[in-house]
Every structure is written in C-alpha cells, then in structure tokens.
mmCIF file of C-alpha atoms in Angstrom:
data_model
loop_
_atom_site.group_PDB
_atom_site.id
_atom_site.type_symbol
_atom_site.label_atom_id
_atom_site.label_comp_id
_atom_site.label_asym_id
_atom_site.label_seq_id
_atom_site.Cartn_x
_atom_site.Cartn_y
_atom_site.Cartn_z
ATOM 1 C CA UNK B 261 287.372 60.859 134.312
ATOM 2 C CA UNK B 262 289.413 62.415 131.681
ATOM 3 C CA UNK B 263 288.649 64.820 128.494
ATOM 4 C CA UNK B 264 287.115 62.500 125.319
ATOM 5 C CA UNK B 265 290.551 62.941 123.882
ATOM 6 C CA UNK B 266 294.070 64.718 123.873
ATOM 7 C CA UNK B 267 295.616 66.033 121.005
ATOM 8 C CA UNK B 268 299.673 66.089 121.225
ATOM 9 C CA UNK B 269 300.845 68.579 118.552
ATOM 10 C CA UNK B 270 303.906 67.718 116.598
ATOM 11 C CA UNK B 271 306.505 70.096 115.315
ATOM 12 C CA UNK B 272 307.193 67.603 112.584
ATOM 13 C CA UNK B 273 306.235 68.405 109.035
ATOM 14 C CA UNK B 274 304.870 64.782 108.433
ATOM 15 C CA UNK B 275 302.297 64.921 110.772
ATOM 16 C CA UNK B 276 300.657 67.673 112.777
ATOM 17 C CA UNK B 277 300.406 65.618 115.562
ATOM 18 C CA UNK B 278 298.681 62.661 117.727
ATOM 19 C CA UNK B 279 295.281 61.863 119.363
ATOM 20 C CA UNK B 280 295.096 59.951 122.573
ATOM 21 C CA UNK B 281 291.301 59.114 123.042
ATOM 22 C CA UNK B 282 288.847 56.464 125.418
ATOM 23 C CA UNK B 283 287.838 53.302 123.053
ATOM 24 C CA UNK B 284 284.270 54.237 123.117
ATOM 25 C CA UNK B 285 284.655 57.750 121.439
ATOM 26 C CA UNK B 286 286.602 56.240 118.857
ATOM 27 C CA UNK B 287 283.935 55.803 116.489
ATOM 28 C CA UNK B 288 282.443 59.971 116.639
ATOM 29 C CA UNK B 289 286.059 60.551 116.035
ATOM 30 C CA UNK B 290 287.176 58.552 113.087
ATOM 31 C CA UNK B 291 283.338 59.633 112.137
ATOM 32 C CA UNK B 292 284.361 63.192 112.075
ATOM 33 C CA UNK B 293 287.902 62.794 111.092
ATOM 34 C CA UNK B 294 287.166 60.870 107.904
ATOM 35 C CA UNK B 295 284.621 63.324 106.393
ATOM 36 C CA UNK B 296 287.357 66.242 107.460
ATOM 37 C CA UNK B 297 289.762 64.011 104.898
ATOM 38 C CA UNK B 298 291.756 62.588 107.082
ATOM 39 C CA UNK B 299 293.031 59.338 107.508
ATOM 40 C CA UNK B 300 293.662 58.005 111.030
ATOM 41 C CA UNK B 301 295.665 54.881 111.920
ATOM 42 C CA UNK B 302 295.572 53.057 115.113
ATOM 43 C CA UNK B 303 298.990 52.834 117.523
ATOM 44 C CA UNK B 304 299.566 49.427 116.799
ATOM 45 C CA UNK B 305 299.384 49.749 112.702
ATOM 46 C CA UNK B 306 301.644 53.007 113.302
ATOM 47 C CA UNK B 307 304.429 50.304 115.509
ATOM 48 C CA UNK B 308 304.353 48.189 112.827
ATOM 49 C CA UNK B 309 304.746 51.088 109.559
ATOM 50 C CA UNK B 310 307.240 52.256 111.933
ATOM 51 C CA UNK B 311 309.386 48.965 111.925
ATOM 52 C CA UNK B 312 308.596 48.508 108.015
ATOM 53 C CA UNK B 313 309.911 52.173 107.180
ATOM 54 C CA UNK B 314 312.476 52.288 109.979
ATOM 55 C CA UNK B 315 311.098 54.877 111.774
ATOM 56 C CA UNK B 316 311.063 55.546 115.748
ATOM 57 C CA UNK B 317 307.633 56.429 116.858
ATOM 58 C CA UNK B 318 308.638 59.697 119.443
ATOM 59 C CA UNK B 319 306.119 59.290 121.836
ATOM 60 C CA UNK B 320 305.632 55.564 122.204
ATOM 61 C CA UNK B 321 309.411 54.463 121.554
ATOM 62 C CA UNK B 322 311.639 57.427 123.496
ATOM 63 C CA UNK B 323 311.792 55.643 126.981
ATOM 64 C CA UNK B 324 313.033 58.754 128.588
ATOM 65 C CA UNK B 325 309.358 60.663 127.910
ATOM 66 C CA UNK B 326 306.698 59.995 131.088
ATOM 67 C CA UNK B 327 304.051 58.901 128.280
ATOM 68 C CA UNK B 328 306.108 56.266 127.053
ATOM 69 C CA UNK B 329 306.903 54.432 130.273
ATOM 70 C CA UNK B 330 303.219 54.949 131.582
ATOM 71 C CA UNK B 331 302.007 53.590 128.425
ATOM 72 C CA UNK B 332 304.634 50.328 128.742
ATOM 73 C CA UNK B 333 304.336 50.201 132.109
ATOM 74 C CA UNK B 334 300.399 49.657 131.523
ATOM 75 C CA UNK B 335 300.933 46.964 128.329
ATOM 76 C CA UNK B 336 303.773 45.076 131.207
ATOM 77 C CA UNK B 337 301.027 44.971 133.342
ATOM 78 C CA UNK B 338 298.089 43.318 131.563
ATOM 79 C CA UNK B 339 300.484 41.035 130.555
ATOM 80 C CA UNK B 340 301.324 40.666 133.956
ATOM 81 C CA UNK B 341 297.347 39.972 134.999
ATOM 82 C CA UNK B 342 296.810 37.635 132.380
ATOM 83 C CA UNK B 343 300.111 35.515 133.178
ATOM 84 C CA UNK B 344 298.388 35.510 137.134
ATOM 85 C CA UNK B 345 295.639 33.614 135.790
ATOM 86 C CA UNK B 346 297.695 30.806 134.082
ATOM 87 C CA UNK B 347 299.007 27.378 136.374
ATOM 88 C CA UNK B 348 301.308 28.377 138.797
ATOM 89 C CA UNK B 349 303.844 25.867 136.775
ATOM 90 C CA UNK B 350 303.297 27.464 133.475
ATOM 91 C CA UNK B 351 303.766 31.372 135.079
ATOM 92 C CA UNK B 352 306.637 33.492 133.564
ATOM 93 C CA UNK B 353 309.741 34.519 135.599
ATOM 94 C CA UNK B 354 310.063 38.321 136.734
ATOM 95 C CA UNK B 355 313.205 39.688 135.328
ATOM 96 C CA UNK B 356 314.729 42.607 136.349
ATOM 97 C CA UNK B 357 314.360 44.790 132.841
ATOM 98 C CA UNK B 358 310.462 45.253 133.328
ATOM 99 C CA UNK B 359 308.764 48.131 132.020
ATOM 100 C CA UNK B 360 306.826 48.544 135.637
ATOM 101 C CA UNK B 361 310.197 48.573 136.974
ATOM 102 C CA UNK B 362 310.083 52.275 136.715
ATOM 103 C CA UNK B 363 312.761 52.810 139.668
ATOM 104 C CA UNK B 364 315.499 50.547 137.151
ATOM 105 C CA UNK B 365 314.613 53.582 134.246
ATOM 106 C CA UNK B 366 315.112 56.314 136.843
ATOM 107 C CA UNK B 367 318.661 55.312 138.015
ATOM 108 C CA UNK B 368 320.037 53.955 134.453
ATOM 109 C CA UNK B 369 317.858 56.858 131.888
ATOM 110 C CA UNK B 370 321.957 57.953 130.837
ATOM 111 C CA UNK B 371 322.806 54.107 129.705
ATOM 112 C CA UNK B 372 319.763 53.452 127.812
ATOM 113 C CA UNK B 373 320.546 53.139 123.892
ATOM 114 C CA UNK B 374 317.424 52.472 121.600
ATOM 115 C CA UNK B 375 318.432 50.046 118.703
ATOM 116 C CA UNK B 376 317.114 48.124 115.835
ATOM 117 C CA UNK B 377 317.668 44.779 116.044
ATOM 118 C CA UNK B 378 316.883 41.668 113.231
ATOM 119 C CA UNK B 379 316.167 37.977 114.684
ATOM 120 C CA UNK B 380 317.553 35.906 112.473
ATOM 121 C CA UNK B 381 314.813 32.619 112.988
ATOM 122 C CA UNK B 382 311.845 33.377 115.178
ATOM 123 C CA UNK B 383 309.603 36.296 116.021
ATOM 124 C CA UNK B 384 310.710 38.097 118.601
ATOM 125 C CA UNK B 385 307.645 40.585 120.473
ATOM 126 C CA UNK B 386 307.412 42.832 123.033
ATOM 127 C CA UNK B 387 309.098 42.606 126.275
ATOM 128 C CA UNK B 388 311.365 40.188 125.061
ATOM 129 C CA UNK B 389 314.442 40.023 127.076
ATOM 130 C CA UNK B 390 317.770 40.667 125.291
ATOM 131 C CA UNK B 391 321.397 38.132 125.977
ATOM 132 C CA UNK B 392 324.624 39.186 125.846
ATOM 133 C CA UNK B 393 325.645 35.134 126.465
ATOM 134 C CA UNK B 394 323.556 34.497 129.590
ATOM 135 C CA UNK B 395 324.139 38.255 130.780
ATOM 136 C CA UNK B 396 320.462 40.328 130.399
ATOM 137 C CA UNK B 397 321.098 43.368 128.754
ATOM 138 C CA UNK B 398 318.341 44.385 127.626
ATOM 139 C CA UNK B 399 314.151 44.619 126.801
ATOM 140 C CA UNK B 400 312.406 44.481 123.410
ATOM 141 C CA UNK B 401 310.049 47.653 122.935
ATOM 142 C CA UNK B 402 308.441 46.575 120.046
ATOM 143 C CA UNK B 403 308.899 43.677 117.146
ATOM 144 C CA UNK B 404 306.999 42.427 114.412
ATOM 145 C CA UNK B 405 307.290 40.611 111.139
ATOM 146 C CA UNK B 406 309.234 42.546 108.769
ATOM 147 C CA UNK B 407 307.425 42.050 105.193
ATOM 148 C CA UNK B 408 310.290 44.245 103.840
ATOM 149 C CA UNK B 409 312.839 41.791 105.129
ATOM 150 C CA UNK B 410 311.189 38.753 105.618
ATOM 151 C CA UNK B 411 312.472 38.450 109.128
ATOM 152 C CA UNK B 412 311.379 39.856 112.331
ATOM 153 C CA UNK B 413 312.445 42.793 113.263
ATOM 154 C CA UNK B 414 312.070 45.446 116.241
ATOM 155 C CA UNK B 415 313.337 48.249 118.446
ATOM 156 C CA UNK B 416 314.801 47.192 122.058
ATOM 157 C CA UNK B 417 316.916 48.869 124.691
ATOM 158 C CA UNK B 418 319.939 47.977 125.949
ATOM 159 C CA UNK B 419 321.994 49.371 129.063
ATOM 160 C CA UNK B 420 325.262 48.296 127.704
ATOM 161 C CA UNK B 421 327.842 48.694 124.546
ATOM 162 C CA UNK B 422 326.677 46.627 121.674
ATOM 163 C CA UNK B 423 330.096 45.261 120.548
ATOM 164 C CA UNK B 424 329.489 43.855 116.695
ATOM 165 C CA UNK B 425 331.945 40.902 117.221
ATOM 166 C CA UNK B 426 330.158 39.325 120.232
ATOM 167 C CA UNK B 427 327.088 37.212 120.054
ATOM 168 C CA UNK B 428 323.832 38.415 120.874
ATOM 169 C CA UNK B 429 320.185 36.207 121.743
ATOM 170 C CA UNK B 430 316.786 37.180 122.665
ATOM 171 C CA UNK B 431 313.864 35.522 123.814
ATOM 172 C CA UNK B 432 310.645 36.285 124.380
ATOM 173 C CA UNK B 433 308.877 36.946 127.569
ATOM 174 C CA UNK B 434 306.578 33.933 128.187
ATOM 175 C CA UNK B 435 309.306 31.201 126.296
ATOM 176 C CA UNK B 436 312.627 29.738 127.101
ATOM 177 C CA UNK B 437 313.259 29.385 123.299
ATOM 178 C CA UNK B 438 316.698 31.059 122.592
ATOM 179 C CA UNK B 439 317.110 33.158 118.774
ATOM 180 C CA UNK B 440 319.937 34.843 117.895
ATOM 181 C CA UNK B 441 319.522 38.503 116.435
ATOM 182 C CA UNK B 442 321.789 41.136 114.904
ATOM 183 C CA UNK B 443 321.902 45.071 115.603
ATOM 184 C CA UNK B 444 321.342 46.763 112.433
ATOM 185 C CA UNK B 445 322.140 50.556 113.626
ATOM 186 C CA UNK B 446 323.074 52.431 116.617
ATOM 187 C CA UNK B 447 321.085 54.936 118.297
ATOM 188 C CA UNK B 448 318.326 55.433 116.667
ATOM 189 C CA UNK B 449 317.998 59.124 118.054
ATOM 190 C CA UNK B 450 320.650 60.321 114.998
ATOM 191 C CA UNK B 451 319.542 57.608 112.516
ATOM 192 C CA UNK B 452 316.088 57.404 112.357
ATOM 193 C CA UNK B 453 313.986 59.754 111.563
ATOM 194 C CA UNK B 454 310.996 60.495 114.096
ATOM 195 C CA UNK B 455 307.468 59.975 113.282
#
C-alpha cells in the first residue's frame, strides 16, 4: 500500500508538474483541485492533446525513464490477460518488441529513436508493431485519430535508421491487416517540445 498520490514536479514552465494517484481517491482530488482553480486532465486525454499538438508527453513517452516502461509494461500486460481469455485460435502472436520485454530495452536503450509517424488508411493503436518490408523494426507507443489531420497518427520506436525512400507498414497488435504509414520527423527529443 502506497501514499493516496505522488506528485512529480516539472521544471517546465507549462506545467508545474504531474499527479500519479489510486482510482478511488480520484474524486477528493479533482474535488479539491477544482475549487483550488485548477483544471486536471486524465493520462489518456493528455496522449491524445499530445498527438493533436505534437507534443511528447516526458514521462509516459521517454522509454529510457523506469516510469515509462513500468507503466507500458503494465498496459502490455492487461492486454496480455485479456488476449488469455480469448479461443486459443483467435490468440495474438508474441513478438519480440513487447513492452514486458524489459531485457530487449536494457540491451538496445542506445538504438531506440522516438518518432512520429502518420498511417495513411487505418488506425493504428498501441503496441502496434512497425515493418520495414517483413523486417520488425519497431513498436507503436501511442496512436490515435488525428482531428487536426484527419488521419491517424502516433509516436512509435524504432531500433533502426528510418531511410525516407524505403517503404514502411504497421499493424496493429491483435490484426494481420497491413497499413502503410509515413515518418513525419526525426527524434522527437530535439523537435518536440516536452509536456
């Protein structure tokens, strides 16, 4: 059993910083935090500003941080659990990019880029798995519908060069159905800014 909450404190000057809390506090606290005047936002509705606003998320999307694998590592596996539960004929493959794969981050942390990628058909979400022809490269982070765009659109990692002139697919976890996506930027590290 853990403290109600933690507060992370941000040196950025949008935000002063982040509060990790149990489910059943959250009520007292938006309670309290709303008559203080401020306005909180849950994690997923901050992914999905972040991917409208091309913005990284620092804690959630910067793979090399402890918090950030434990808390991918823990979405991989209740994904995982409910996948157990389905017809043995209908269960998903295990791939090698896995976010409970934490030995694979450990030995390749110096290889991993974080991009921005666009799909052009399809709706590509997390823990996708990203193609370089049939070669795996990579694993979608996070990826929602883009209003801004019109497309879907998301952050993934990759542990090779992107090379702009070769094709690249991605698929998500649970399908077989192929779409083809584009990188919009490198690194996102020097062109994003951080929420």
């Amino acid at each position: 059993e853990t403290s109600e909450f933690i507060f992370i404190k941000s040196n950025d000057s949008l935000e002063n910083g982040k509060i990790i809390l149990r489910r059943k506090y959250l009520s007292n606290i938006f309670h309290f935090l709303i008559n203080k005047g401020i306005i909180p936002i849950s994690i997923l509705e901050l992914f999905r500003l972040g991917i409208e606003c091309k913005k990284i998320i620092h804690i959630f999307d910067n793979l090399k941080n402890s918090l950030s694998l434990d808390f991918h590592s823990k979405v991989a596996i209740d994904i995982k659990n409910k996948d157990i539960k389905r017809p043995i004929s209908k269960r998903i493959n295990q791939y090698e990019y896995d976010f409970t794969n934490t030995e694979y981050f450990k030995n390749n942390f110096n290889s991993i880029k974080i991009l921005y990628f666009e799909a052009l058909q399809g709706c590509i979400e997390r823990n996708g798995i990203i193609f370089q022809n049939t070669h795996q490269i990579g694993l979608v982070i996070r990826g929602s519908f883009c209003f801004t765009s019109g497309k879907s659109r998301g952050l993934c990692f990759v542990t090779e060069d992107v090379n702009t002139k070769e094709e690249y697919f991605a698929r998500n976890f649970n399908s077989t159905k192929m779409c083809k996506i584009i990188f919009l930027l490198e690194t996102l590290e020097t062109d994003y800014q951080k929420i």
